[in-house]
Coordinates of C-alpha atoms in Angstrom, one line a residue:
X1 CA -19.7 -22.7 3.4
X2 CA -16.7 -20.9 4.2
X3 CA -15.8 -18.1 2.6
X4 CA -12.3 -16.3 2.9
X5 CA -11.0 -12.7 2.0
X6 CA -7.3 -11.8 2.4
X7 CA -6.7 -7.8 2.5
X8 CA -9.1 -8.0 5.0
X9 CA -7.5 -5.0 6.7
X10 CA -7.4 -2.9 3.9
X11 CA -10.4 -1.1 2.0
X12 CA -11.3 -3.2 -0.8
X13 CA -11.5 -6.4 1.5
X14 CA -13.3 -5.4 4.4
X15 CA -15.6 -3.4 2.1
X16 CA -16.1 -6.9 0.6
X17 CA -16.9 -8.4 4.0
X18 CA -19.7 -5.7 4.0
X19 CA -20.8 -6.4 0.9
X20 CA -21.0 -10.5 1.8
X21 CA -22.7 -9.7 4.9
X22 CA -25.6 -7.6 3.3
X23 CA -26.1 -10.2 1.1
X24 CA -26.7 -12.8 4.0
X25 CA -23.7 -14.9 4.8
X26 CA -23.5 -15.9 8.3
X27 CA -20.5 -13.7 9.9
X28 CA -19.3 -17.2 11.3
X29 CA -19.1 -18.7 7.2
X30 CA -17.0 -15.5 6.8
X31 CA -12.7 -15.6 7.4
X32 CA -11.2 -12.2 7.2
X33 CA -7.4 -12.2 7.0
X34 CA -4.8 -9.7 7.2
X35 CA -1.5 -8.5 8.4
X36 CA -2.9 -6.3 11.8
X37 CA -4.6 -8.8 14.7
X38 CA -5.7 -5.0 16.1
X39 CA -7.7 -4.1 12.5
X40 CA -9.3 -7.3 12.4
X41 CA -10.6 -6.9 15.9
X42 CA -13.8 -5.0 14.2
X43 CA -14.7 -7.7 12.2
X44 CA -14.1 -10.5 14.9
X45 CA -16.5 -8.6 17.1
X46 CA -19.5 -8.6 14.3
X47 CA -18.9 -12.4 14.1
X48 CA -16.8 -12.9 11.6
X49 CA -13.8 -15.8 12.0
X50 CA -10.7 -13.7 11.8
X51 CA -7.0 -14.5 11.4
X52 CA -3.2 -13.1 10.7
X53 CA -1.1 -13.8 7.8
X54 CA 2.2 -12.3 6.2
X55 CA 2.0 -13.4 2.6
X56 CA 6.0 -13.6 2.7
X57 CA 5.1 -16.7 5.4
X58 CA 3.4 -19.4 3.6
X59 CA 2.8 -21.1 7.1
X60 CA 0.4 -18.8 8.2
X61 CA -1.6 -19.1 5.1
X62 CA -1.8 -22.6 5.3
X63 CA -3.8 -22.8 8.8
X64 CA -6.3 -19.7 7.5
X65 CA -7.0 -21.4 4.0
X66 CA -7.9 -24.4 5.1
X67 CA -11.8 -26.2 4.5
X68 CA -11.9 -22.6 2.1
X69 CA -14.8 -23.6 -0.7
X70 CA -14.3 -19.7 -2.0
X71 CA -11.2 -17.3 -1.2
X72 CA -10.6 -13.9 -2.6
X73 CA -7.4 -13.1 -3.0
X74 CA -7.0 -9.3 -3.1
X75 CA -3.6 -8.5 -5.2
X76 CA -1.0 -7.6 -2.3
X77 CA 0.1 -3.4 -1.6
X78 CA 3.6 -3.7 -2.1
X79 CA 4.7 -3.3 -5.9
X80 CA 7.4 -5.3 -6.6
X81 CA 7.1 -8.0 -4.5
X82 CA 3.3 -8.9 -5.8
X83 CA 5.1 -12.4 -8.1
X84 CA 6.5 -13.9 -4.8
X85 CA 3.6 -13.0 -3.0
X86 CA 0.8 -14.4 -4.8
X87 CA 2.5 -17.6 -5.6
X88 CA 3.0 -18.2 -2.1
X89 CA -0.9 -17.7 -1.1
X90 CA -1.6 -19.3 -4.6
X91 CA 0.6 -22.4 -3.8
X92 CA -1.2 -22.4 -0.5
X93 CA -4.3 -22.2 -1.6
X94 CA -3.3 -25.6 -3.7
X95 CA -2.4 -27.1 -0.3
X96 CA -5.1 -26.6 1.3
X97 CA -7.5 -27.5 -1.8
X98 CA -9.7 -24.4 -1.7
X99 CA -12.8 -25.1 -3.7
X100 CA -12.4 -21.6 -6.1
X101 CA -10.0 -18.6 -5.9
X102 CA -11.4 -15.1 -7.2
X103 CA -8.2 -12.7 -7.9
X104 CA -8.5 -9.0 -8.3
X105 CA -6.1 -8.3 -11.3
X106 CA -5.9 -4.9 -13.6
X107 CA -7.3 -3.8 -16.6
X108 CA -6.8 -6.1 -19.7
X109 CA -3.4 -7.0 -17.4
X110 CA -2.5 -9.9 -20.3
X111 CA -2.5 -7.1 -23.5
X112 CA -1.7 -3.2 -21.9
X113 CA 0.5 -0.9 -21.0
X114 CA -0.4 -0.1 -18.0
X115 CA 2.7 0.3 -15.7
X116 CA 0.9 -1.8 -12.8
X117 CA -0.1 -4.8 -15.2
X118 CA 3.1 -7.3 -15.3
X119 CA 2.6 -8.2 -11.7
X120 CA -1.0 -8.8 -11.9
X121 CA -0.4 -10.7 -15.6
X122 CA 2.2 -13.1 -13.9
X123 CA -0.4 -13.8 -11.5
X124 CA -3.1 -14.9 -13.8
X125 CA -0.6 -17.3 -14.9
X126 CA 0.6 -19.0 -12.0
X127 CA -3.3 -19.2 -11.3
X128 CA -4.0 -20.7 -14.9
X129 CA -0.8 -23.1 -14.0
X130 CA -2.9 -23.7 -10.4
X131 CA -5.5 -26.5 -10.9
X132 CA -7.7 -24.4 -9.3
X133 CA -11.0 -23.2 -10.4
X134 CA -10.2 -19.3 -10.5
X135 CA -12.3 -16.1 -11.6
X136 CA -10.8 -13.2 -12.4
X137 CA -11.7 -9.7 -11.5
X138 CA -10.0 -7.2 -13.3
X139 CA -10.3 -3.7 -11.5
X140 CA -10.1 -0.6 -13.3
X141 CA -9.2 2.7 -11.3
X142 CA -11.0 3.4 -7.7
X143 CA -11.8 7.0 -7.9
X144 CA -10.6 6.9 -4.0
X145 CA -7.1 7.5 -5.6
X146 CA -8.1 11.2 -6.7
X147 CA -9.3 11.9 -3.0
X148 CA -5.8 13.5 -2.5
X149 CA -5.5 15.6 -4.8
X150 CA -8.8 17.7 -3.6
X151 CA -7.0 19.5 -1.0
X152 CA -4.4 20.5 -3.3
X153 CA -7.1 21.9 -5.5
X154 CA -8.6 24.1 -2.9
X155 CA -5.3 25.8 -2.0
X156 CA -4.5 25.6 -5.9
X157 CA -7.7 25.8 -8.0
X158 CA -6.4 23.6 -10.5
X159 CA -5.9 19.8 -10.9
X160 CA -2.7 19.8 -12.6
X161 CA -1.2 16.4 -15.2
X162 CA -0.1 15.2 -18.3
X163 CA -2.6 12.5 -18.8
X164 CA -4.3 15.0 -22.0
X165 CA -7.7 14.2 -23.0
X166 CA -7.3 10.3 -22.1
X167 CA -10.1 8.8 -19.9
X168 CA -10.4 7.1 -16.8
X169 CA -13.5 4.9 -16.4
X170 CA -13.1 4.7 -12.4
X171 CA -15.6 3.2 -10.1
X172 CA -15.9 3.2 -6.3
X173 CA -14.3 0.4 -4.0
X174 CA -17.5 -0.4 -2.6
X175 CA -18.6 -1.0 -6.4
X176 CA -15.7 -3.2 -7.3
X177 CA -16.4 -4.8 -3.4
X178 CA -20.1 -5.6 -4.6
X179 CA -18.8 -7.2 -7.4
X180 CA -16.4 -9.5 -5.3
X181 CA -18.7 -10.5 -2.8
X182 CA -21.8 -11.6 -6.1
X183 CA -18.9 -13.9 -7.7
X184 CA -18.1 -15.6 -4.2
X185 CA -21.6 -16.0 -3.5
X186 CA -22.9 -17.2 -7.1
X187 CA -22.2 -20.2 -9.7
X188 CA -21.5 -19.7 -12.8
X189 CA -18.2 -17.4 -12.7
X190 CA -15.3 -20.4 -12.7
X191 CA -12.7 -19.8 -15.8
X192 CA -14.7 -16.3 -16.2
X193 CA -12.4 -13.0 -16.8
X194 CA -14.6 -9.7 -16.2
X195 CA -13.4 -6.5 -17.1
X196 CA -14.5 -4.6 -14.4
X197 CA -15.3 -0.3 -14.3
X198 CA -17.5 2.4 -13.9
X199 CA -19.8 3.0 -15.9
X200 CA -18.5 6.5 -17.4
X201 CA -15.1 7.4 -19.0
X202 CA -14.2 10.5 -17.4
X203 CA -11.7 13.4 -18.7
X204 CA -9.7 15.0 -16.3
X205 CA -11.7 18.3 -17.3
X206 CA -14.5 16.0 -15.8
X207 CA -12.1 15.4 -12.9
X208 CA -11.6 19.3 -12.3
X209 CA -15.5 19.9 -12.8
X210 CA -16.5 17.3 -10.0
X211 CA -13.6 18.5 -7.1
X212 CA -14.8 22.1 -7.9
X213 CA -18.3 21.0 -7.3
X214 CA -17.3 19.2 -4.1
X215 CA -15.5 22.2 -2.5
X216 CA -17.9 24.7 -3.8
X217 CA -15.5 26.3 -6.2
X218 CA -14.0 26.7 -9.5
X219 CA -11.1 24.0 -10.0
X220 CA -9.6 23.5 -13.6
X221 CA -7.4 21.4 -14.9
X222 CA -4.3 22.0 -16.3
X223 CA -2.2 19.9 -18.7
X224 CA 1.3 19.9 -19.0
X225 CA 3.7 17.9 -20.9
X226 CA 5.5 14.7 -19.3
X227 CA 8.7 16.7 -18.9
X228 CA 6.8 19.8 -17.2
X229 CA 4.8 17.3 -14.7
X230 CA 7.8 15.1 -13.4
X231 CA 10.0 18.5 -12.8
X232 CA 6.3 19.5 -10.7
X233 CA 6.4 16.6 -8.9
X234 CA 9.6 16.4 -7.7
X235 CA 9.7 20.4 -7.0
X236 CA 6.7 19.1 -4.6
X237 CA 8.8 16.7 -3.0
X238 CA 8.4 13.2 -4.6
X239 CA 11.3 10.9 -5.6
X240 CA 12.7 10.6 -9.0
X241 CA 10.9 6.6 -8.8
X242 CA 7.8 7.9 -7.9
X243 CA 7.4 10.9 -10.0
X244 CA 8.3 8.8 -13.0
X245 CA 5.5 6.9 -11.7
X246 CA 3.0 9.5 -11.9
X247 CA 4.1 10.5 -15.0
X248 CA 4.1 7.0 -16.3
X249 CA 0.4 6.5 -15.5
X250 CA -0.6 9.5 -17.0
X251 CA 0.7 8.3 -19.7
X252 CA -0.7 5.0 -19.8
X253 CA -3.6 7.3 -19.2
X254 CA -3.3 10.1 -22.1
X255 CA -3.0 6.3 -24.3
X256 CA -6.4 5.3 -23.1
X257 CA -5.1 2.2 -20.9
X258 CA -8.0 2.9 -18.3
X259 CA -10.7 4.5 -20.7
X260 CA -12.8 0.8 -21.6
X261 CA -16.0 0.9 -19.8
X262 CA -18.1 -2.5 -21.1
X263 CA -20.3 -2.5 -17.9
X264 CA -20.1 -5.6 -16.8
X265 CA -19.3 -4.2 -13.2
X266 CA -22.8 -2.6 -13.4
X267 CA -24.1 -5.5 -14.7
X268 CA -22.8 -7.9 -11.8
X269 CA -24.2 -5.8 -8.9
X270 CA -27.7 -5.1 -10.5
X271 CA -27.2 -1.1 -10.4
X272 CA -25.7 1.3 -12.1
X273 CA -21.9 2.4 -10.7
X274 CA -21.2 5.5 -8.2
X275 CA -21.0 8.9 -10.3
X276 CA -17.8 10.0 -9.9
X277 CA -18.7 13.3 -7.9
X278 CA -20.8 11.2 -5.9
X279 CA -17.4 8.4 -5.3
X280 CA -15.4 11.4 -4.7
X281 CA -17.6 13.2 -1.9
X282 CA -18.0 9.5 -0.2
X283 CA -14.4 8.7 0.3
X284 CA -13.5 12.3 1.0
X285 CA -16.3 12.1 3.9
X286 CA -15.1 9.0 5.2
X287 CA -11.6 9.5 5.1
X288 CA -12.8 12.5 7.6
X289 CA -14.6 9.8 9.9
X290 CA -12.8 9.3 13.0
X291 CA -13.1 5.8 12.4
X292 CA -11.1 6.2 9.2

């Protein structure tokens, strides 16, 4: 069996090699694809059939998909070109008639808000248009993205936003990894769309709470409107695109966009989903590691 993961330079797909390799596939049943021959190296060394593609050249997908009977496709980095993207490894995954595609999408990506979701809803059609048998995984939050702002809450003491009381139900990548590596290595999931998150809905009082605890000192949060937090941002330095961003998500945030939390991520890896304290100290500790 031959089992392909494309991001494989990034963190939620070589965390998902991990997570197949724990559960006992072969490192030679394993192709890990990305964009760097140089961050793939790792991986080749364990074992583990490696290759280099650029998503915006459907030749070099054709070559790594081939004899695939699973491939993840983890949801390309570069917002706004996502569409053209996936329908290039999607087309190619046609082509090379890989037994099952798994697809990391967003939360409820066909019916939100969310400012992230119309990339990830075009996608699930052009896969429902595919032919192939598909599973989707759609990914709430990774509480990795909150790892930045921990610094700024040490020299601050305060988390500051305009996402209200709304809830985040994060989980760690190496949750939402878990999760990717049981539906590539287990029937049962073609046609399925899981809703994927953490166990808890967190407040960003909850947020504040868990960085103070982490850095051994009081942090609080402090909410501002929209108006007040994109003037912040850009005071700090962002753009006016990305702190409408920001701003954007908090919103999607204050509206609950990222608050459902059915546990069916718990559910899929047998265990209950990283704390968010306990997310937050991990990824702060590795993205201290040298090998970071």
């Amino acid at each position: 069996m031959t089992i392909v993961v494309t991001g494989a330079t990034g963190h939620l797909g070589r965390l998902t090699v991990d997570a197949l390799l724990d559960r006992g596939v072969p490192a030679s049943d394993i192709r890990a694809l990305g964009r760097s021959a140089e961050r793939l190296a790792p991986l080749a060394e364990r074992g583990v059939q490696t290759a280099v593609i650029d998503f915006e050249k459907p030749e070099t997908l054709d070559t790594a998909f081939a004899g695939a009977d699973a491939l993840l496709l983890v949801s390309g980095s570069e917002v706004g070109q996502r569409i053209p993207q996936h329908r290039n490894a999607i087309d190619a995954a046609v082509r090379a008639g890989v037994g099952r595609l798994v697809y990391t999408s967003a939360p409820h990506a066909d019916d939100t808000d969310l400012i992230l979701a119309p990339e990830h809803a075009e996608t699930e059609r052009l896969l429902a248009d595919s032919g192939l048998p598909v599973t989707v995984l759609r990914n709430n939050w990774y509480t990795e993205n909150y790892v930045g702002q921990i610094d700024a809450a040490a020299a601050t003491g305060e988390l500051v936003g305009s996402a209200a009381d709304g809830r985040v139900a994060s989980a760690s990548r190496k949750d939402y990894a878990e999760a990717a590596a049981v539906v590539l290595t287990t029937d049962g999931h073609d046609g399925a769309v899981y809703e994927l998150a953490g166990d808890v809905a967190w407040t960003f009082d909850d947020l504040a709470a868990a960085v103070g605890e982490l850095l051994g000192t009081s942090v609080v949060y402090r909410s501002v409107t929209p108006e007040e937090h994109g003037s912040a941002l850009r005071e700090a330095g962002l753009d006016e695109g990305t702190a409408g961003f920001v701003v954007a998500l908090d919103g999607n945030i204050r509206d609950g966009a990222l608050a459902d939390a059915p546990g069916t991520l718990a559910e899929l890896i047998g265990r209950p989903t990283t704390p968010l304290a306990a997310g937050l100290a991990e990824a702060r500790a590795a993205a201290e590691s040298p090998a970071a």
